[in-house]
């Protein structure tokens, strides 16, 4: 993912479209890493275990890509993809476009 963004930077792109439609899986660490490409600092996601202990995956770094960002989602976007879309939406660094829950 990082290589694709670096390639775009070399070619002077004006924005990115991240297609997360039909992506119902993924790893939590990957969601945090991808979200961190756009979010300069702060908590990406928090987890709470059964004992009530909270753990937050945070990032504190300069944002590398401040270009326009659109994330495509649909009702099958889930798991790590939801975390990425939610973090981008929460921090206002991109636009989420697609279906809402229509089940």
PDB file of C-alpha atoms in Angstrom:
ATOM      1  CA  UNK A   1       0.000   0.000   0.000  1.00  0.00           C
ATOM      2  CA  UNK A   2       2.771   2.389   0.937  1.00  0.00           C
ATOM      3  CA  UNK A   3       4.567   1.655  -2.358  1.00  0.00           C
ATOM      4  CA  UNK A   4       1.408   2.502  -4.326  1.00  0.00           C
ATOM      5  CA  UNK A   5       1.140   5.846  -2.553  1.00  0.00           C
ATOM      6  CA  UNK A   6       4.814   6.620  -3.114  1.00  0.00           C
ATOM      7  CA  UNK A   7       4.342   5.835  -6.798  1.00  0.00           C
ATOM      8  CA  UNK A   8       1.377   8.205  -6.901  1.00  0.00           C
ATOM      9  CA  UNK A   9       3.420  10.890  -5.198  1.00  0.00           C
ATOM     10  CA  UNK A  10       6.152  10.523  -7.837  1.00  0.00           C
ATOM     11  CA  UNK A  11       3.509  10.924 -10.552  1.00  0.00           C
ATOM     12  CA  UNK A  12       1.939  14.020  -8.925  1.00  0.00           C
ATOM     13  CA  UNK A  13      -1.496  12.526  -8.304  1.00  0.00           C
ATOM     14  CA  UNK A  14      -4.184  14.828  -6.959  1.00  0.00           C
ATOM     15  CA  UNK A  15      -6.031  12.276  -4.855  1.00  0.00           C
ATOM     16  CA  UNK A  16      -6.637   8.659  -4.022  1.00  0.00           C
ATOM     17  CA  UNK A  17      -9.583   6.283  -4.128  1.00  0.00           C
ATOM     18  CA  UNK A  18      -9.398   3.368  -1.711  1.00  0.00           C
ATOM     19  CA  UNK A  19     -11.894   0.669  -2.678  1.00  0.00           C
ATOM     20  CA  UNK A  20     -12.906  -1.338   0.392  1.00  0.00           C
ATOM     21  CA  UNK A  21     -16.100  -2.764  -1.090  1.00  0.00           C
ATOM     22  CA  UNK A  22     -16.525  -6.494  -0.489  1.00  0.00           C
ATOM     23  CA  UNK A  23     -13.537  -6.489   1.865  1.00  0.00           C
ATOM     24  CA  UNK A  24     -14.882  -8.327   4.874  1.00  0.00           C
ATOM     25  CA  UNK A  25     -11.657  -9.199   6.611  1.00  0.00           C
ATOM     26  CA  UNK A  26      -8.171  -8.023   7.326  1.00  0.00           C
ATOM     27  CA  UNK A  27      -5.767  -7.676  10.180  1.00  0.00           C
ATOM     28  CA  UNK A  28      -6.092  -5.058  12.880  1.00  0.00           C
ATOM     29  CA  UNK A  29      -2.428  -4.061  12.497  1.00  0.00           C
ATOM     30  CA  UNK A  30      -2.902  -3.547   8.742  1.00  0.00           C
ATOM     31  CA  UNK A  31      -5.916  -1.298   9.372  1.00  0.00           C
ATOM     32  CA  UNK A  32      -3.865   0.810  11.786  1.00  0.00           C
ATOM     33  CA  UNK A  33      -0.925   1.006   9.364  1.00  0.00           C
ATOM     34  CA  UNK A  34      -3.106   2.031   6.413  1.00  0.00           C
ATOM     35  CA  UNK A  35      -5.088   4.549   8.476  1.00  0.00           C
ATOM     36  CA  UNK A  36      -1.808   6.027   9.674  1.00  0.00           C
ATOM     37  CA  UNK A  37      -0.953   7.001   6.114  1.00  0.00           C
ATOM     38  CA  UNK A  38      -3.665   9.663   6.369  1.00  0.00           C
ATOM     39  CA  UNK A  39      -4.070  10.421  10.068  1.00  0.00           C
ATOM     40  CA  UNK A  40      -1.229  12.505  11.472  1.00  0.00           C
ATOM     41  CA  UNK A  41      -1.685  11.576  15.135  1.00  0.00           C
ATOM     42  CA  UNK A  42      -4.146  10.150  17.595  1.00  0.00           C
ATOM     43  CA  UNK A  43      -5.972   6.935  18.359  1.00  0.00           C
ATOM     44  CA  UNK A  44      -6.893   4.834  15.342  1.00  0.00           C
ATOM     45  CA  UNK A  45      -8.820   2.152  17.228  1.00  0.00           C
ATOM     46  CA  UNK A  46      -9.409   1.108  20.829  1.00  0.00           C
ATOM     47  CA  UNK A  47     -10.055  -2.403  22.044  1.00  0.00           C
ATOM     48  CA  UNK A  48     -11.481  -3.577  25.334  1.00  0.00           C
ATOM     49  CA  UNK A  49     -10.817  -7.098  26.555  1.00  0.00           C
ATOM     50  CA  UNK A  50     -13.201  -9.208  28.631  1.00  0.00           C
ATOM     51  CA  UNK A  51     -11.694  -7.910  31.848  1.00  0.00           C
ATOM     52  CA  UNK A  52     -12.461  -4.339  30.775  1.00  0.00           C
ATOM     53  CA  UNK A  53      -8.876  -3.361  30.011  1.00  0.00           C
ATOM     54  CA  UNK A  54      -8.624  -0.805  27.212  1.00  0.00           C
ATOM     55  CA  UNK A  55      -5.831  -0.746  24.662  1.00  0.00           C
ATOM     56  CA  UNK A  56      -5.566   1.917  21.983  1.00  0.00           C
ATOM     57  CA  UNK A  57      -3.552   1.755  18.786  1.00  0.00           C
ATOM     58  CA  UNK A  58      -2.202   5.266  18.395  1.00  0.00           C
ATOM     59  CA  UNK A  59      -0.159   7.099  15.844  1.00  0.00           C
ATOM     60  CA  UNK A  60       1.929  10.175  16.382  1.00  0.00           C
ATOM     61  CA  UNK A  61       3.642  11.082  13.139  1.00  0.00           C
ATOM     62  CA  UNK A  62       3.445  13.567  10.331  1.00  0.00           C
ATOM     63  CA  UNK A  63       0.830  12.685   7.740  1.00  0.00           C
ATOM     64  CA  UNK A  64       2.535  11.649   4.513  1.00  0.00           C
ATOM     65  CA  UNK A  65      -0.373  12.123   2.142  1.00  0.00           C
ATOM     66  CA  UNK A  66      -2.607  15.115   2.456  1.00  0.00           C
ATOM     67  CA  UNK A  67      -4.235  14.685  -0.950  1.00  0.00           C
ATOM     68  CA  UNK A  68      -7.945  14.190  -1.511  1.00  0.00           C
ATOM     69  CA  UNK A  69      -9.105  10.775  -0.320  1.00  0.00           C
ATOM     70  CA  UNK A  70     -12.303   8.886  -1.106  1.00  0.00           C
ATOM     71  CA  UNK A  71     -13.024   5.495   0.433  1.00  0.00           C
ATOM     72  CA  UNK A  72     -15.598   3.287  -1.283  1.00  0.00           C
ATOM     73  CA  UNK A  73     -17.636   1.012   1.007  1.00  0.00           C
ATOM     74  CA  UNK A  74     -20.672  -1.223   0.782  1.00  0.00           C
ATOM     75  CA  UNK A  75     -22.616  -3.471   3.122  1.00  0.00           C
ATOM     76  CA  UNK A  76     -19.894  -6.121   2.818  1.00  0.00           C
ATOM     77  CA  UNK A  77     -17.153  -3.817   4.070  1.00  0.00           C
ATOM     78  CA  UNK A  78     -16.280  -5.164   7.504  1.00  0.00           C
ATOM     79  CA  UNK A  79     -13.608  -5.851  10.081  1.00  0.00           C
ATOM     80  CA  UNK A  80     -10.286  -4.084   9.436  1.00  0.00           C
ATOM     81  CA  UNK A  81     -11.757  -2.240   6.451  1.00  0.00           C
ATOM     82  CA  UNK A  82     -14.419  -0.744   8.721  1.00  0.00           C
ATOM     83  CA  UNK A  83     -11.741   0.395  11.127  1.00  0.00           C
ATOM     84  CA  UNK A  84      -9.868   2.165   8.338  1.00  0.00           C
ATOM     85  CA  UNK A  85     -13.016   3.809   6.947  1.00  0.00           C
ATOM     86  CA  UNK A  86     -14.169   4.805  10.427  1.00  0.00           C
ATOM     87  CA  UNK A  87     -10.841   6.332  11.413  1.00  0.00           C
ATOM     88  CA  UNK A  88     -10.675   8.342   8.176  1.00  0.00           C
ATOM     89  CA  UNK A  89     -14.231   9.541   8.757  1.00  0.00           C
ATOM     90  CA  UNK A  90     -13.685  10.344  12.445  1.00  0.00           C
ATOM     91  CA  UNK A  91     -10.625  12.473  11.704  1.00  0.00           C
ATOM     92  CA  UNK A  92     -12.205  14.109   8.656  1.00  0.00           C
ATOM     93  CA  UNK A  93      -9.289  13.317   6.357  1.00  0.00           C
ATOM     94  CA  UNK A  94     -11.370  11.735   3.608  1.00  0.00           C
ATOM     95  CA  UNK A  95     -14.825  11.139   2.218  1.00  0.00           C
ATOM     96  CA  UNK A  96     -16.658   7.840   2.677  1.00  0.00           C
ATOM     97  CA  UNK A  97     -18.830   6.982  -0.306  1.00  0.00           C
ATOM     98  CA  UNK A  98     -21.163   4.010  -0.752  1.00  0.00           C
ATOM     99  CA  UNK A  99     -23.967   2.054   0.790  1.00  0.00           C
ATOM    100  CA  UNK A 100     -25.173   2.357   4.316  1.00  0.00           C
ATOM    101  CA  UNK A 101     -26.452  -0.767   6.048  1.00  0.00           C
ATOM    102  CA  UNK A 102     -29.351  -1.846   3.826  1.00  0.00           C
ATOM    103  CA  UNK A 103     -29.930  -5.308   5.247  1.00  0.00           C
TER     104      UNK A 103
END
